[in-house]
Amino acid sequence: MKVIVANDYEDGAKKAADYIDRLVRVKPDCTLGLATGSSPVGMYRELARRCKEEGLDFSKVHSVNLDEYVGLEPTHPQSYRFFMDDNLFDHINIDKANTYVAKGTGDTEANLKEFNDILDRTDIDLQVLGVGPDGHLGFNEPGAFLYEKAHKETLEESTIDANTRFFANRDEVPRFAVTMGMGSIMKAKTLLMIINGNKQDAAKKLLMDDKIDPMCPATFMRLHRDAIVVIEKKLADEIGYTR
Ligand code: GLP
């Protein structure tokens, strides 16, 4: 696992953007696995800038997102489809028909079948990942075991707490989500994780421990052949990580 310690959030955003930039230039028709949350927002902003100012061309790129809340329409400002349009797709020259975010409303079983069918026929070149404070990847919550395929998850109380900041109040946070499984994530050719903020526990388990622990799904990163972690210096210092 390659660990990059970034000076701060913006530096991390640029360093992470460099990986996507290189991939898109070398393989213009690549498939990106994308993530939501505050961690990748800076990187998306940087990619949008490079698209406008440096000719970074997303016209042939495809994408598939990690997860979506169950119960939110794509037009809901906190849905992950809305997030992706708002933070990235509306600012780059990607064809939105080539972007996929699982459906959060309607028949969940049918939505999951569609999600899994798409994942089965898609080779993700690079999967962007954030981490939940409890170590979740996408919405793969800690547990005695993890799922291989896309499935429905019941969100942990700590996840609901962490995501309340985006909603008017805690009651409005959805209790369920559909998410790629760990198998779909691990099949991506490259994993690119951005970790910063209040993630001391997960960062410690990921970087300072040798256990692969389903109680901290982020630790599965260490099983991947081509995994990159971009961590903010402040957080690296807090957990005592030294290169
Ligand atoms: C949500 C998403 C995760 C993301 C996490 C962390 O729970 N489902 O994929 O990694 O938020 O978000 P943030 O980057 O805002 O801390």
mmCIF file of C-alpha atoms and ligand atoms in Angstrom:
data_model
loop_
_atom_site.group_PDB
_atom_site.id
_atom_site.type_symbol
_atom_site.label_atom_id
_atom_site.label_comp_id
_atom_site.label_asym_id
_atom_site.label_seq_id
_atom_site.Cartn_x
_atom_site.Cartn_y
_atom_site.Cartn_z
ATOM 1 C CA MET A 1 0.000 0.000 0.000
ATOM 2 C CA LYS A 2 1.422 3.370 -0.983
ATOM 3 C CA VAL A 3 0.868 6.099 1.600
ATOM 4 C CA ILE A 4 1.137 9.759 0.623
ATOM 5 C CA VAL A 5 1.200 12.285 3.436
ATOM 6 C CA ALA A 6 -0.257 15.543 2.118
ATOM 7 C CA ASN A 7 0.564 18.921 3.713
ATOM 8 C CA ASP A 8 -3.109 19.805 4.032
ATOM 9 C CA TYR A 9 -6.551 19.171 2.501
ATOM 10 C CA GLU A 10 -5.858 21.146 -0.695
ATOM 11 C CA ASP A 11 -2.478 19.500 -1.222
ATOM 12 C CA GLY A 12 -4.117 16.080 -0.754
ATOM 13 C CA ALA A 13 -6.827 17.030 -3.247
ATOM 14 C CA LYS A 14 -4.179 17.903 -5.860
ATOM 15 C CA LYS A 15 -2.106 14.790 -5.211
ATOM 16 C CA ALA A 16 -5.198 12.579 -5.488
ATOM 17 C CA ALA A 17 -6.314 14.452 -8.637
ATOM 18 C CA ASP A 18 -2.903 13.687 -10.198
ATOM 19 C CA TYR A 19 -3.740 9.957 -10.209
ATOM 20 C CA ILE A 20 -7.035 10.476 -12.007
ATOM 21 C CA ASP A 21 -5.478 13.035 -14.344
ATOM 22 C CA ARG A 22 -2.765 10.559 -15.402
ATOM 23 C CA LEU A 23 -5.245 7.720 -15.868
ATOM 24 C CA VAL A 24 -7.658 9.795 -17.967
ATOM 25 C CA ARG A 25 -4.843 11.046 -20.212
ATOM 26 C CA VAL A 26 -3.373 7.567 -20.724
ATOM 27 C CA LYS A 27 -6.746 5.798 -21.032
ATOM 28 C CA PRO A 28 -9.379 8.334 -22.138
ATOM 29 C CA ASP A 29 -12.145 5.695 -22.069
ATOM 30 C CA CYS A 30 -11.383 4.515 -18.527
ATOM 31 C CA THR A 31 -14.000 3.724 -15.895
ATOM 32 C CA LEU A 32 -13.809 5.575 -12.610
ATOM 33 C CA GLY A 33 -15.387 4.326 -9.407
ATOM 34 C CA LEU A 34 -16.466 7.440 -7.530
ATOM 35 C CA ALA A 35 -17.256 8.315 -3.940
ATOM 36 C CA THR A 36 -19.165 11.001 -2.100
ATOM 37 C CA GLY A 37 -18.459 12.728 1.231
ATOM 38 C CA SER A 38 -16.387 15.778 2.078
ATOM 39 C CA SER A 39 -13.049 13.992 1.554
ATOM 40 C CA PRO A 40 -13.107 13.865 -2.288
ATOM 41 C CA VAL A 41 -14.785 17.265 -2.837
ATOM 42 C CA GLY A 42 -11.472 19.136 -3.132
ATOM 43 C CA MET A 43 -10.188 16.584 -5.614
ATOM 44 C CA TYR A 44 -13.365 16.947 -7.714
ATOM 45 C CA ARG A 45 -12.932 20.734 -7.670
ATOM 46 C CA GLU A 46 -9.338 20.324 -8.862
ATOM 47 C CA LEU A 47 -10.389 17.923 -11.638
ATOM 48 C CA ALA A 48 -13.040 20.401 -12.791
ATOM 49 C CA ARG A 49 -10.380 23.126 -12.911
ATOM 50 C CA ARG A 50 -8.040 20.909 -14.926
ATOM 51 C CA CYS A 51 -10.885 20.046 -17.308
ATOM 52 C CA LYS A 52 -11.598 23.756 -17.921
ATOM 53 C CA GLU A 53 -8.059 25.102 -17.874
ATOM 54 C CA GLU A 54 -5.793 22.228 -18.839
ATOM 55 C CA GLY A 55 -7.843 20.259 -21.324
ATOM 56 C CA LEU A 56 -8.363 17.211 -19.124
ATOM 57 C CA ASP A 57 -10.937 15.415 -21.250
ATOM 58 C CA PHE A 58 -13.669 13.312 -19.635
ATOM 59 C CA SER A 59 -15.783 12.939 -22.780
ATOM 60 C CA LYS A 60 -15.119 9.198 -23.085
ATOM 61 C CA VAL A 61 -14.909 8.404 -19.352
ATOM 62 C CA HIS A 62 -17.496 6.169 -17.670
ATOM 63 C CA SER A 63 -18.199 6.159 -13.960
ATOM 64 C CA VAL A 64 -20.009 4.136 -11.352
ATOM 65 C CA ASN A 65 -20.588 5.306 -7.796
ATOM 66 C CA LEU A 66 -20.089 3.406 -4.578
ATOM 67 C CA ASP A 67 -23.453 3.878 -2.956
ATOM 68 C CA GLU A 68 -26.763 5.697 -2.570
ATOM 69 C CA TYR A 69 -29.179 6.338 0.287
ATOM 70 C CA VAL A 70 -32.375 4.316 0.222
ATOM 71 C CA GLY A 71 -35.395 6.617 0.112
ATOM 72 C CA LEU A 72 -33.873 9.704 -1.506
ATOM 73 C CA GLU A 73 -34.922 10.740 -4.996
ATOM 74 C CA PRO A 74 -32.048 11.720 -7.321
ATOM 75 C CA THR A 75 -33.329 15.303 -7.085
ATOM 76 C CA HIS A 76 -32.960 15.358 -3.270
ATOM 77 C CA PRO A 77 -30.009 17.652 -2.435
ATOM 78 C CA GLN A 78 -28.503 14.985 -0.147
ATOM 79 C CA SER A 79 -28.840 12.116 -2.599
ATOM 80 C CA TYR A 80 -25.529 10.928 -3.948
ATOM 81 C CA ARG A 81 -26.716 11.421 -7.542
ATOM 82 C CA PHE A 82 -27.345 15.081 -6.724
ATOM 83 C CA PHE A 83 -23.960 15.298 -4.955
ATOM 84 C CA MET A 84 -22.096 13.898 -7.962
ATOM 85 C CA ASP A 85 -23.827 16.218 -10.432
ATOM 86 C CA ASP A 86 -23.300 19.201 -8.172
ATOM 87 C CA ASN A 87 -19.684 18.516 -7.200
ATOM 88 C CA LEU A 88 -18.307 17.010 -10.388
ATOM 89 C CA PHE A 89 -20.398 16.027 -13.377
ATOM 90 C CA ASP A 90 -21.899 19.497 -13.962
ATOM 91 C CA HIS A 91 -18.376 20.953 -14.077
ATOM 92 C CA ILE A 92 -16.599 18.547 -16.433
ATOM 93 C CA ASN A 93 -17.282 17.377 -19.986
ATOM 94 C CA ILE A 94 -18.413 13.877 -18.999
ATOM 95 C CA ASP A 95 -21.492 12.472 -20.753
ATOM 96 C CA LYS A 96 -23.948 11.978 -17.885
ATOM 97 C CA ALA A 97 -25.410 9.006 -19.756
ATOM 98 C CA ASN A 98 -22.082 7.315 -18.988
ATOM 99 C CA THR A 99 -22.346 7.925 -15.227
ATOM 100 C CA TYR A 100 -24.126 5.521 -12.924
ATOM 101 C CA VAL A 101 -25.329 6.083 -9.375
ATOM 102 C CA ALA A 102 -27.550 3.315 -8.043
ATOM 103 C CA LYS A 103 -31.223 4.185 -7.564
ATOM 104 C CA GLY A 104 -32.326 4.887 -4.012
ATOM 105 C CA THR A 105 -36.082 4.848 -4.575
ATOM 106 C CA GLY A 106 -38.491 2.297 -5.988
ATOM 107 C CA ASP A 107 -38.015 -1.449 -5.648
ATOM 108 C CA THR A 108 -34.744 -1.974 -3.754
ATOM 109 C CA GLU A 109 -34.345 -5.573 -4.981
ATOM 110 C CA ALA A 110 -34.690 -4.450 -8.604
ATOM 111 C CA ASN A 111 -32.295 -1.567 -7.951
ATOM 112 C CA LEU A 112 -29.731 -3.946 -6.493
ATOM 113 C CA LYS A 113 -30.083 -6.328 -9.418
ATOM 114 C CA GLU A 114 -29.433 -3.464 -11.820
ATOM 115 C CA PHE A 115 -26.464 -2.285 -9.713
ATOM 116 C CA ASN A 116 -24.934 -5.783 -9.592
ATOM 117 C CA ASP A 117 -25.527 -6.363 -13.321
ATOM 118 C CA ILE A 118 -23.661 -3.156 -14.068
ATOM 119 C CA LEU A 119 -20.818 -4.032 -11.697
ATOM 120 C CA ASP A 120 -20.548 -7.526 -13.209
ATOM 121 C CA ARG A 121 -19.922 -6.101 -16.664
ATOM 122 C CA THR A 122 -17.729 -3.180 -15.583
ATOM 123 C CA ASP A 123 -13.990 -3.160 -14.982
ATOM 124 C CA ILE A 124 -13.270 -0.240 -12.713
ATOM 125 C CA ASP A 125 -9.829 1.190 -13.445
ATOM 126 C CA LEU A 126 -9.630 3.343 -10.337
ATOM 127 C CA GLN A 127 -11.933 3.413 -7.338
ATOM 128 C CA VAL A 128 -12.010 6.557 -5.195
ATOM 129 C CA LEU A 129 -12.676 5.881 -1.513
ATOM 130 C CA GLY A 130 -13.345 7.899 1.593
ATOM 131 C CA VAL A 131 -13.662 6.333 5.020
ATOM 132 C CA GLY A 132 -16.415 6.603 7.573
ATOM 133 C CA PRO A 133 -15.354 7.413 11.136
ATOM 134 C CA ASP A 134 -16.198 3.760 11.940
ATOM 135 C CA GLY A 135 -13.983 2.551 9.093
ATOM 136 C CA HIS A 136 -16.782 1.900 6.589
ATOM 137 C CA LEU A 137 -16.026 1.853 2.860
ATOM 138 C CA GLY A 138 -18.912 3.029 0.709
ATOM 139 C CA PHE A 139 -21.607 1.967 3.146
ATOM 140 C CA ASN A 140 -20.018 -1.376 4.049
ATOM 141 C CA GLU A 141 -20.467 -1.060 7.774
ATOM 142 C CA PRO A 142 -18.305 -2.916 10.332
ATOM 143 C CA GLY A 143 -19.557 -6.367 11.258
ATOM 144 C CA ALA A 144 -18.631 -10.005 11.844
ATOM 145 C CA PHE A 145 -18.545 -10.438 8.066
ATOM 146 C CA LEU A 146 -18.681 -8.275 4.962
ATOM 147 C CA TYR A 147 -20.607 -8.725 1.702
ATOM 148 C CA GLU A 148 -19.040 -9.388 -1.667
ATOM 149 C CA LYS A 149 -21.740 -7.892 -3.890
ATOM 150 C CA ALA A 150 -23.897 -4.778 -3.930
ATOM 151 C CA HIS A 151 -26.469 -5.024 -1.168
ATOM 152 C CA LYS A 152 -28.637 -3.050 1.222
ATOM 153 C CA GLU A 153 -27.040 -1.916 4.495
ATOM 154 C CA THR A 154 -28.541 -0.707 7.731
ATOM 155 C CA LEU A 155 -26.524 2.338 8.731
ATOM 156 C CA GLU A 156 -24.677 2.322 12.043
ATOM 157 C CA GLU A 157 -25.776 4.863 14.633
ATOM 158 C CA SER A 158 -22.305 6.455 14.362
ATOM 159 C CA THR A 159 -22.765 6.816 10.591
ATOM 160 C CA ILE A 160 -26.159 8.446 11.099
ATOM 161 C CA ASP A 161 -24.528 10.789 13.629
ATOM 162 C CA ALA A 162 -21.656 11.603 11.262
ATOM 163 C CA ASN A 163 -23.983 12.301 8.324
ATOM 164 C CA THR A 164 -26.542 14.348 10.286
ATOM 165 C CA ARG A 165 -24.500 17.478 9.483
ATOM 166 C CA PHE A 166 -25.798 17.292 5.895
ATOM 167 C CA PHE A 167 -29.503 17.136 6.873
ATOM 168 C CA ALA A 168 -31.877 19.484 8.710
ATOM 169 C CA ASN A 169 -31.933 17.077 11.643
ATOM 170 C CA ARG A 170 -31.000 13.514 12.631
ATOM 171 C CA ASP A 171 -34.476 12.132 11.883
ATOM 172 C CA GLU A 172 -34.090 13.063 8.226
ATOM 173 C CA VAL A 173 -30.963 10.931 7.723
ATOM 174 C CA PRO A 174 -31.916 7.754 5.845
ATOM 175 C CA ARG A 175 -31.469 4.560 7.862
ATOM 176 C CA PHE A 176 -30.607 2.369 4.858
ATOM 177 C CA ALA A 177 -28.364 2.535 1.839
ATOM 178 C CA VAL A 178 -27.410 0.436 -1.156
ATOM 179 C CA THR A 179 -23.683 0.009 -1.571
ATOM 180 C CA MET A 180 -21.108 -1.817 -3.653
ATOM 181 C CA GLY A 181 -19.892 -4.820 -1.721
ATOM 182 C CA MET A 182 -16.298 -5.288 -0.660
ATOM 183 C CA GLY A 183 -15.746 -7.684 -3.582
ATOM 184 C CA SER A 184 -16.743 -5.055 -6.135
ATOM 185 C CA ILE A 185 -14.449 -2.522 -4.465
ATOM 186 C CA MET A 186 -11.484 -4.893 -4.250
ATOM 187 C CA LYS A 187 -11.826 -5.819 -7.952
ATOM 188 C CA ALA A 188 -10.979 -2.266 -9.055
ATOM 189 C CA LYS A 189 -7.494 -2.138 -10.593
ATOM 190 C CA THR A 190 -6.414 0.754 -8.361
ATOM 191 C CA LEU A 191 -7.832 1.989 -5.071
ATOM 192 C CA LEU A 192 -7.359 5.643 -4.185
ATOM 193 C CA MET A 193 -8.349 6.534 -0.657
ATOM 194 C CA ILE A 194 -8.480 10.061 0.706
ATOM 195 C CA ILE A 195 -8.507 10.194 4.477
ATOM 196 C CA ASN A 196 -8.603 13.309 6.587
ATOM 197 C CA GLY A 197 -10.538 14.964 9.376
ATOM 198 C CA ASN A 198 -11.915 13.088 12.324
ATOM 199 C CA LYS A 199 -10.852 9.560 11.291
ATOM 200 C CA GLN A 200 -8.187 8.792 13.908
ATOM 201 C CA ASP A 201 -9.533 5.381 14.818
ATOM 202 C CA ALA A 202 -9.907 4.128 11.242
ATOM 203 C CA ALA A 203 -6.574 5.689 10.185
ATOM 204 C CA LYS A 204 -4.777 4.004 13.071
ATOM 205 C CA LYS A 205 -6.237 0.596 12.210
ATOM 206 C CA LEU A 206 -5.400 1.099 8.542
ATOM 207 C CA LEU A 207 -1.853 2.403 8.897
ATOM 208 C CA MET A 208 -0.532 1.355 12.297
ATOM 209 C CA ASP A 209 -1.919 -2.166 12.697
ATOM 210 C CA ASP A 210 -1.428 -5.459 10.895
ATOM 211 C CA LYS A 211 -4.964 -6.838 11.288
ATOM 212 C CA ILE A 212 -7.429 -7.192 8.421
ATOM 213 C CA ASP A 213 -10.497 -6.500 10.461
ATOM 214 C CA PRO A 214 -14.123 -6.674 9.239
ATOM 215 C CA MET A 215 -14.878 -4.386 12.183
ATOM 216 C CA CYS A 216 -12.890 -1.793 10.205
ATOM 217 C CA PRO A 217 -13.578 -2.439 6.492
ATOM 218 C CA ALA A 218 -10.934 0.148 5.509
ATOM 219 C CA THR A 219 -8.232 -2.334 6.595
ATOM 220 C CA PHE A 220 -9.074 -4.470 3.517
ATOM 221 C CA MET A 221 -7.190 -1.841 1.508
ATOM 222 C CA ARG A 222 -4.048 -3.592 2.652
ATOM 223 C CA LEU A 223 -4.982 -6.726 0.680
ATOM 224 C CA HIS A 224 -5.043 -4.830 -2.610
ATOM 225 C CA ARG A 225 -2.093 -4.897 -5.033
ATOM 226 C CA ASP A 226 -2.379 -1.266 -6.050
ATOM 227 C CA ALA A 227 -3.792 0.765 -3.182
ATOM 228 C CA ILE A 228 -2.912 4.396 -2.552
ATOM 229 C CA VAL A 229 -3.813 6.264 0.610
ATOM 230 C CA VAL A 230 -3.609 10.055 0.672
ATOM 231 C CA ILE A 231 -3.645 11.197 4.281
ATOM 232 C CA GLU A 232 -3.522 14.733 5.602
ATOM 233 C CA LYS A 233 -0.376 15.460 7.669
ATOM 234 C CA LYS A 234 -2.450 16.659 10.623
ATOM 235 C CA LEU A 235 -4.199 13.292 10.867
ATOM 236 C CA ALA A 236 -0.972 11.343 10.236
ATOM 237 C CA ASP A 237 0.642 13.274 13.100
ATOM 238 C CA GLU A 238 -2.332 12.662 15.403
ATOM 239 C CA ILE A 239 -2.024 8.900 15.006
ATOM 240 C CA GLY A 240 1.782 8.963 15.194
ATOM 241 C CA TYR A 241 2.266 7.764 11.611
ATOM 242 C CA THR A 242 5.758 8.299 10.286
ATOM 243 C CA ARG A 243 6.942 7.174 6.867
HETATM 244 C C1 GLP B 1 -20.452 8.496 3.626
HETATM 245 C C2 GLP B 1 -20.161 7.691 2.356
HETATM 246 C C3 GLP B 1 -18.772 7.110 2.385
HETATM 247 C C4 GLP B 1 -17.774 8.183 2.768
HETATM 248 C C5 GLP B 1 -18.095 8.672 4.145
HETATM 249 C C6 GLP B 1 -17.093 9.657 4.705
HETATM 250 O O1 GLP B 1 -20.849 7.694 4.684
HETATM 251 N N1 GLP B 1 -21.091 6.642 2.147
HETATM 252 O O2 GLP B 1 -18.454 6.547 1.115
HETATM 253 O O3 GLP B 1 -16.471 7.682 2.716
HETATM 254 O O4 GLP B 1 -19.369 9.291 4.043
HETATM 255 O O5 GLP B 1 -17.430 10.947 4.376
HETATM 256 P P1 GLP B 1 -16.545 12.216 4.656
HETATM 257 O O6 GLP B 1 -15.511 12.204 3.576
HETATM 258 O O7 GLP B 1 -17.498 13.345 4.528
HETATM 259 O O8 GLP B 1 -15.962 12.087 5.990
#
